[in-house]
PDB file of C-alpha atoms in Angstrom:
ATOM      1  CA  MET A 741      44.399 181.677  46.445  1.00  0.00           C
ATOM      2  CA  GLU A 742      47.080 179.402  44.518  1.00  0.00           C
ATOM      3  CA  THR A 743      46.983 175.831  45.962  1.00  0.00           C
ATOM      4  CA  GLN A 744      50.560 174.484  46.768  1.00  0.00           C
ATOM      5  CA  ARG A 745      51.496 171.365  44.935  1.00  0.00           C
ATOM      6  CA  PRO A 746      52.842 168.579  47.337  1.00  0.00           C
ATOM      7  CA  ASN A 747      56.462 167.590  46.753  1.00  0.00           C
ATOM      8  CA  LEU A 748      56.617 163.993  45.758  1.00  0.00           C
ATOM      9  CA  LEU A 749      60.311 163.626  45.304  1.00  0.00           C
ATOM     10  CA  PRO A 750      60.771 162.499  48.869  1.00  0.00           C
ATOM     11  CA  LEU A 751      57.985 159.579  48.340  1.00  0.00           C
ATOM     12  CA  LEU A 752      59.555 158.576  45.117  1.00  0.00           C
ATOM     13  CA  PHE A 753      62.863 158.206  46.487  1.00  0.00           C
ATOM     14  CA  ILE A 754      61.491 156.048  49.333  1.00  0.00           C
ATOM     15  CA  CYS A 755      59.586 153.871  46.733  1.00  0.00           C
ATOM     16  CA  PHE A 756      62.672 153.434  44.743  1.00  0.00           C
ATOM     17  CA  SER A 757      64.850 152.780  47.846  1.00  0.00           C
ATOM     18  CA  LEU A 758      62.548 150.067  49.060  1.00  0.00           C
ATOM     19  CA  ARG A 759      62.482 148.339  45.652  1.00  0.00           C
ATOM     20  CA  LEU A 760      66.043 148.501  45.307  1.00  0.00           C
ATOM     21  CA  ILE A 761      66.352 146.764  48.730  1.00  0.00           C
ATOM     22  CA  SER A 762      64.100 144.261  47.812  1.00  0.00           C
ATOM     23  CA  ALA A 763      65.811 143.445  44.532  1.00  0.00           C
ATOM     24  CA  VAL A 764      69.133 143.182  46.337  1.00  0.00           C
ATOM     25  CA  GLY A 765      67.652 140.780  48.988  1.00  0.00           C
ATOM     26  CA  GLU A 766      66.206 138.609  46.605  1.00  0.00           C
ATOM     27  CA  SER A 767      69.201 138.424  44.303  1.00  0.00           C
ATOM     28  CA  ASN A 768      71.275 137.401  47.737  1.00  0.00           C
ATOM     29  CA  TYR A 769      68.518 134.928  48.598  1.00  0.00           C
ATOM     30  CA  SER A 770      68.846 133.343  45.161  1.00  0.00           C
ATOM     31  CA  ASN A 771      72.684 133.621  45.306  1.00  0.00           C
ATOM     32  CA  THR A 772      72.825 131.753  48.797  1.00  0.00           C
ATOM     33  CA  THR A 773      70.252 129.133  48.032  1.00  0.00           C
ATOM     34  CA  ASN A 774      71.825 128.221  44.528  1.00  0.00           C
ATOM     35  CA  GLY A 775      75.217 128.253  46.310  1.00  0.00           C
ATOM     36  CA  THR A 776      73.901 125.984  49.243  1.00  0.00           C
ATOM     37  CA  ASP A 777      72.544 123.408  46.727  1.00  0.00           C
ATOM     38  CA  PHE A 778      75.623 123.570  44.703  1.00  0.00           C
ATOM     39  CA  ILE A 779      77.890 123.003  47.846  1.00  0.00           C
ATOM     40  CA  ARG A 780      75.485 120.138  48.749  1.00  0.00           C
ATOM     41  CA  THR A 781      75.955 118.500  45.507  1.00  0.00           C
ATOM     42  CA  SER A 782      79.939 119.130  45.319  1.00  0.00           C
ATOM     43  CA  CYS A 783      80.455 117.835  48.844  1.00  0.00           C
ATOM     44  CA  GLY A 784      78.750 114.306  47.630  1.00  0.00           C
ATOM     45  CA  ALA A 785      82.100 113.645  45.822  1.00  0.00           C
ATOM     46  CA  THR A 786      84.317 113.995  48.913  1.00  0.00           C
ATOM     47  CA  LEU A 787      85.237 111.478  51.570  1.00  0.00           C
ATOM     48  CA  TYR A 788      83.412 113.151  54.390  1.00  0.00           C
ATOM     49  CA  PRO A 789      80.049 114.902  52.672  1.00  0.00           C
ATOM     50  CA  ASP A 790      78.574 115.881  55.906  1.00  0.00           C
ATOM     51  CA  VAL A 791      81.751 117.457  57.331  1.00  0.00           C
ATOM     52  CA  CYS A 792      82.007 119.152  53.881  1.00  0.00           C
ATOM     53  CA  PHE A 793      78.686 120.848  54.040  1.00  0.00           C
ATOM     54  CA  SER A 794      78.798 121.818  57.607  1.00  0.00           C
ATOM     55  CA  SER A 795      81.991 123.743  57.229  1.00  0.00           C
ATOM     56  CA  LEU A 796      81.257 125.334  53.576  1.00  0.00           C
ATOM     57  CA  SER A 797      77.316 126.187  53.535  1.00  0.00           C
ATOM     58  CA  ARG A 798      78.338 129.688  55.429  1.00  0.00           C
ATOM     59  CA  TYR A 799      80.179 130.634  51.984  1.00  0.00           C
ATOM     60  CA  ALA A 800      77.064 129.735  49.770  1.00  0.00           C
ATOM     61  CA  ALA A 801      76.490 133.375  48.654  1.00  0.00           C
ATOM     62  CA  ALA A 802      79.918 133.949  47.962  1.00  0.00           C
ATOM     63  CA  VAL A 803      80.515 130.436  46.145  1.00  0.00           C
ATOM     64  CA  GLY A 804      77.479 130.736  43.991  1.00  0.00           C
ATOM     65  CA  ARG A 805      78.079 127.821  41.617  1.00  0.00           C
ATOM     66  CA  ASP A 806      81.623 128.372  41.177  1.00  0.00           C
ATOM     67  CA  PRO A 807      83.868 125.260  41.520  1.00  0.00           C
ATOM     68  CA  ALA A 808      86.882 127.745  41.744  1.00  0.00           C
ATOM     69  CA  GLN A 809      85.428 129.849  44.661  1.00  0.00           C
ATOM     70  CA  LEU A 810      84.340 126.460  46.282  1.00  0.00           C
ATOM     71  CA  ALA A 811      87.913 125.184  46.174  1.00  0.00           C
ATOM     72  CA  ARG A 812      89.301 128.193  47.520  1.00  0.00           C
ATOM     73  CA  ALA A 813      86.603 128.287  50.412  1.00  0.00           C
ATOM     74  CA  ALA A 814      87.489 124.628  51.124  1.00  0.00           C
ATOM     75  CA  ILE A 815      91.288 125.464  51.201  1.00  0.00           C
ATOM     76  CA  THR A 816      90.663 128.446  53.496  1.00  0.00           C
ATOM     77  CA  VAL A 817      88.666 126.456  55.982  1.00  0.00           C
ATOM     78  CA  SER A 818      91.584 123.505  55.888  1.00  0.00           C
ATOM     79  CA  LEU A 819      93.983 126.205  56.453  1.00  0.00           C
ATOM     80  CA  ALA A 820      92.405 127.578  59.657  1.00  0.00           C
ATOM     81  CA  LYS A 821      91.810 124.104  61.000  1.00  0.00           C
ATOM     82  CA  THR A 822      95.535 123.129  60.377  1.00  0.00           C
ATOM     83  CA  LYS A 823      96.944 126.500  61.986  1.00  0.00           C
ATOM     84  CA  HIS A 824      94.880 125.879  65.100  1.00  0.00           C
ATOM     85  CA  MET A 825      96.093 122.540  65.352  1.00  0.00           C
ATOM     86  CA  ALA A 826      99.604 123.354  65.032  1.00  0.00           C
ATOM     87  CA  ALA A 827      98.985 125.774  68.005  1.00  0.00           C
ATOM     88  CA  TYR A 828      97.187 123.283  70.253  1.00  0.00           C
ATOM     89  CA  VAL A 829      99.973 120.625  69.464  1.00  0.00           C
ATOM     90  CA  SER A 830     102.583 123.078  70.203  1.00  0.00           C
ATOM     91  CA  ASN A 831     101.095 123.964  73.648  1.00  0.00           C
ATOM     92  CA  VAL A 832     100.792 120.317  74.600  1.00  0.00           C
ATOM     93  CA  SER A 833     104.252 119.685  73.479  1.00  0.00           C
ATOM     94  CA  ARG A 834     105.676 122.406  75.942  1.00  0.00           C
ATOM     95  CA  GLN A 835     103.356 120.916  78.655  1.00  0.00           C
ATOM     96  CA  ALA A 836     104.977 117.376  77.965  1.00  0.00           C
ATOM     97  CA  ASP A 837     108.406 118.780  78.064  1.00  0.00           C
ATOM     98  CA  TYR A 838     107.932 120.400  81.546  1.00  0.00           C
ATOM     99  CA  GLY A 839     105.793 117.446  82.945  1.00  0.00           C
ATOM    100  CA  ALA A 840     107.219 115.480  85.835  1.00  0.00           C
ATOM    101  CA  ALA A 841     106.523 112.105  84.491  1.00  0.00           C
ATOM    102  CA  SER A 842     106.899 113.010  80.636  1.00  0.00           C
ATOM    103  CA  ASP A 843     106.927 109.772  78.264  1.00  0.00           C
ATOM    104  CA  PRO A 844     110.048 110.318  76.030  1.00  0.00           C
ATOM    105  CA  ARG A 845     108.294 108.591  73.460  1.00  0.00           C
ATOM    106  CA  ALA A 846     105.182 110.828  73.705  1.00  0.00           C
ATOM    107  CA  ALA A 847     107.310 113.852  73.681  1.00  0.00           C
ATOM    108  CA  ALA A 848     108.848 112.923  70.634  1.00  0.00           C
ATOM    109  CA  ALA A 849     105.816 112.387  68.723  1.00  0.00           C
ATOM    110  CA  LEU A 850     104.390 115.706  69.922  1.00  0.00           C
ATOM    111  CA  HIS A 851     107.472 117.461  68.479  1.00  0.00           C
ATOM    112  CA  ASP A 852     107.374 115.540  65.367  1.00  0.00           C
ATOM    113  CA  CYS A 853     103.317 116.309  65.030  1.00  0.00           C
ATOM    114  CA  PHE A 854     104.060 120.049  65.565  1.00  0.00           C
ATOM    115  CA  SER A 855     106.539 119.853  63.008  1.00  0.00           C
ATOM    116  CA  ASN A 856     104.232 118.062  60.380  1.00  0.00           C
ATOM    117  CA  PHE A 857     101.574 120.425  61.121  1.00  0.00           C
ATOM    118  CA  GLY A 858     103.705 123.514  60.467  1.00  0.00           C
ATOM    119  CA  ASP A 859     104.670 122.032  57.249  1.00  0.00           C
ATOM    120  CA  ALA A 860     101.171 121.558  56.473  1.00  0.00           C
ATOM    121  CA  VAL A 861     100.154 124.893  57.210  1.00  0.00           C
ATOM    122  CA  ASP A 862     103.042 126.177  54.847  1.00  0.00           C
ATOM    123  CA  GLU A 863     101.822 124.039  52.222  1.00  0.00           C
ATOM    124  CA  ILE A 864      98.222 124.913  52.339  1.00  0.00           C
ATOM    125  CA  ARG A 865      99.217 128.587  52.351  1.00  0.00           C
ATOM    126  CA  GLY A 866     100.852 128.052  49.228  1.00  0.00           C
ATOM    127  CA  SER A 867      97.704 126.121  47.681  1.00  0.00           C
ATOM    128  CA  LEU A 868      95.653 128.829  48.848  1.00  0.00           C
ATOM    129  CA  ARG A 869      98.192 131.508  47.433  1.00  0.00           C
ATOM    130  CA  GLN A 870      98.160 129.674  43.983  1.00  0.00           C
ATOM    131  CA  MET A 871      94.495 129.344  43.886  1.00  0.00           C
ATOM    132  CA  ARG A 872      94.088 133.277  44.305  1.00  0.00           C
ATOM    133  CA  HIS A 873      96.299 133.771  41.121  1.00  0.00           C
ATOM    134  CA  LEU A 874      94.870 131.240  38.942  1.00  0.00           C
ATOM    135  CA  ASP A 875      93.202 132.543  35.852  1.00  0.00           C
ATOM    136  CA  PRO A 876      92.152 130.063  33.268  1.00  0.00           C
ATOM    137  CA  GLY A 877      91.422 132.910  30.702  1.00  0.00           C
ATOM    138  CA  VAL A 878      95.311 133.544  30.229  1.00  0.00           C
ATOM    139  CA  ALA A 879      96.364 129.671  30.115  1.00  0.00           C
ATOM    140  CA  GLY A 880      97.492 130.164  26.719  1.00  0.00           C
ATOM    141  CA  ALA A 881      97.639 127.521  24.116  1.00  0.00           C
ATOM    142  CA  GLY A 882      96.921 124.100  25.273  1.00  0.00           C
ATOM    143  CA  GLY A 883      96.523 125.530  28.933  1.00  0.00           C
ATOM    144  CA  GLU A 884      99.918 124.516  29.897  1.00  0.00           C
ATOM    145  CA  SER A 885     100.242 127.547  32.612  1.00  0.00           C
ATOM    146  CA  PHE A 886      96.778 126.455  34.034  1.00  0.00           C
ATOM    147  CA  ARG A 887      97.608 123.023  34.164  1.00  0.00           C
ATOM    148  CA  PHE A 888     100.864 123.700  35.899  1.00  0.00           C
ATOM    149  CA  GLN A 889      99.349 125.968  38.320  1.00  0.00           C
ATOM    150  CA  MET A 890      96.580 123.649  39.175  1.00  0.00           C
ATOM    151  CA  SER A 891      99.255 120.808  39.604  1.00  0.00           C
ATOM    152  CA  ASN A 892     101.121 123.045  42.329  1.00  0.00           C
ATOM    153  CA  VAL A 893      97.793 123.252  44.205  1.00  0.00           C
ATOM    154  CA  GLN A 894      97.234 119.555  44.244  1.00  0.00           C
ATOM    155  CA  THR A 895     100.778 118.540  44.814  1.00  0.00           C
ATOM    156  CA  TRP A 896     100.694 120.998  48.319  1.00  0.00           C
ATOM    157  CA  MET A 897      97.219 119.938  49.268  1.00  0.00           C
ATOM    158  CA  SER A 898      98.289 116.140  49.080  1.00  0.00           C
ATOM    159  CA  ALA A 899     101.554 116.835  50.670  1.00  0.00           C
ATOM    160  CA  ALA A 900      99.901 118.786  53.756  1.00  0.00           C
ATOM    161  CA  LEU A 901      97.202 115.665  53.943  1.00  0.00           C
ATOM    162  CA  THR A 902     100.459 113.218  54.265  1.00  0.00           C
ATOM    163  CA  ASP A 903     102.096 115.713  56.868  1.00  0.00           C
ATOM    164  CA  GLN A 904      98.777 115.440  58.964  1.00  0.00           C
ATOM    165  CA  GLU A 905      98.695 111.560  58.458  1.00  0.00           C
ATOM    166  CA  THR A 906     102.375 111.421  59.271  1.00  0.00           C
ATOM    167  CA  CYS A 907     101.400 113.114  62.796  1.00  0.00           C
ATOM    168  CA  THR A 908      99.111 110.454  63.659  1.00  0.00           C
ATOM    169  CA  ASP A 909     101.185 107.388  62.536  1.00  0.00           C
ATOM    170  CA  GLY A 910     103.978 108.932  64.901  1.00  0.00           C
ATOM    171  CA  PHE A 911     101.791 108.096  67.717  1.00  0.00           C
ATOM    172  CA  GLU A 912     101.515 104.081  67.131  1.00  0.00           C
ATOM    173  CA  ASP A 913     104.475 103.424  69.590  1.00  0.00           C
ATOM    174  CA  VAL A 914     103.164 105.761  72.347  1.00  0.00           C
ATOM    175  CA  SER A 915     101.165 104.218  75.197  1.00  0.00           C
ATOM    176  CA  ASP A 916      97.571 104.892  75.179  1.00  0.00           C
ATOM    177  CA  GLY A 917      96.520 107.902  77.228  1.00  0.00           C
ATOM    178  CA  PRO A 918      94.411 110.924  77.274  1.00  0.00           C
ATOM    179  CA  VAL A 919      97.018 113.052  75.412  1.00  0.00           C
ATOM    180  CA  LYS A 920      97.444 110.439  72.556  1.00  0.00           C
ATOM    181  CA  ALA A 921      93.826 110.095  72.150  1.00  0.00           C
ATOM    182  CA  ASP A 922      93.106 113.895  72.176  1.00  0.00           C
ATOM    183  CA  VAL A 923      95.688 114.574  69.667  1.00  0.00           C
ATOM    184  CA  ILE A 924      94.810 111.778  67.390  1.00  0.00           C
ATOM    185  CA  GLY A 925      91.317 112.814  67.556  1.00  0.00           C
ATOM    186  CA  ARG A 926      91.805 116.387  66.859  1.00  0.00           C
ATOM    187  CA  ALA A 927      94.315 115.410  64.122  1.00  0.00           C
ATOM    188  CA  ASN A 928      91.802 113.141  62.244  1.00  0.00           C
ATOM    189  CA  GLU A 929      89.022 115.990  62.521  1.00  0.00           C
ATOM    190  CA  VAL A 930      91.672 118.340  60.583  1.00  0.00           C
ATOM    191  CA  LYS A 931      92.518 115.661  58.248  1.00  0.00           C
ATOM    192  CA  LYS A 932      88.928 115.423  56.972  1.00  0.00           C
ATOM    193  CA  HIS A 933      88.819 118.958  56.028  1.00  0.00           C
ATOM    194  CA  THR A 934      92.212 118.703  54.177  1.00  0.00           C
ATOM    195  CA  SER A 935      91.034 115.550  52.398  1.00  0.00           C
ATOM    196  CA  ASN A 936      87.733 117.446  51.616  1.00  0.00           C
ATOM    197  CA  ALA A 937      89.597 120.657  50.108  1.00  0.00           C
ATOM    198  CA  LEU A 938      91.987 118.123  47.966  1.00  0.00           C
ATOM    199  CA  ALA A 939      88.871 116.248  46.593  1.00  0.00           C
ATOM    200  CA  LEU A 940      86.949 119.585  45.593  1.00  0.00           C
ATOM    201  CA  VAL A 941      90.503 120.717  44.070  1.00  0.00           C
ATOM    202  CA  ASN A 942      91.049 117.590  42.074  1.00  0.00           C
ATOM    203  CA  HIS A 943      87.201 117.954  40.846  1.00  0.00           C
ATOM    204  CA  TYR A 944      87.893 121.686  39.811  1.00  0.00           C
ATOM    205  CA  ALA A 945      91.048 120.657  38.064  1.00  0.00           C
ATOM    206  CA  GLU A 946      89.352 117.873  36.202  1.00  0.00           C
ATOM    207  CA  LYS A 947      86.515 120.409  34.935  1.00  0.00           C
ATOM    208  CA  ALA A 948      88.902 123.224  34.196  1.00  0.00           C
ATOM    209  CA  VAL A 949      91.724 121.759  32.459  1.00  0.00           C
ATOM    210  CA  PRO A 950      91.305 121.819  28.828  1.00  0.00           C
TER     211      PRO A 950
END
C-alpha cells in the first residue's frame, strides 16, 4: 500500500507569511523609532519644542528622517489648528453681534480676528500646496526654481503668523473679560504651531537650497 505524502505547501505558505509580517513589523518599528528621534531633535530648533514634538510625533513613521516630510506635517497641523480657530472665532463673533450687552470694541476685534484667521488659512493652504509640489531634483542650474518655491512657502507661513498675531493685537483696547481671555489664549496656542512650522520650513530651506 502506497503511503500518501503530506502536502507541505500550506505550511510553507504560513511560515512565509509569518516571516513577511515580522519583517514588515520590524521595518515599521524602525521607521517610527528613527522618525521619533528625528522629530525630537528637529523640534529642538523651534521656539516651542514640547508643542512641536507632541503634535508631530504621530507622523514619525511617515516622516522618517525626511526634513521635507516633517515640514509638510508641521504645516498640515498648523492649517488644521488655524481652520478650527477661524470657525471658533466666527461662532463667538456671531454670538457677540446678537448679544444684548455687546461691547462694540469686542465685536469689532472679533470680526477682525476672524478675517485675520481666514487670511491665515488661505496662506497656510498655499504653503502646503507649494510644499507638495516641491522637487529639488528639477531645480535646475543654481536651484533657482526650488529657491523660488521655498521662498513662497516661507513668505506665506510668515504672513500667516503675522495675521494670527494681528488678531491678538486687536484686543489690546478691549476690556478684560472671559471672551477676550479665551480668544487670545486659543489664538496664542495656534500661533505656537504656526511658529514651529515656519521654523521647520526655514530649517529645511537652509539645508536643501544649494
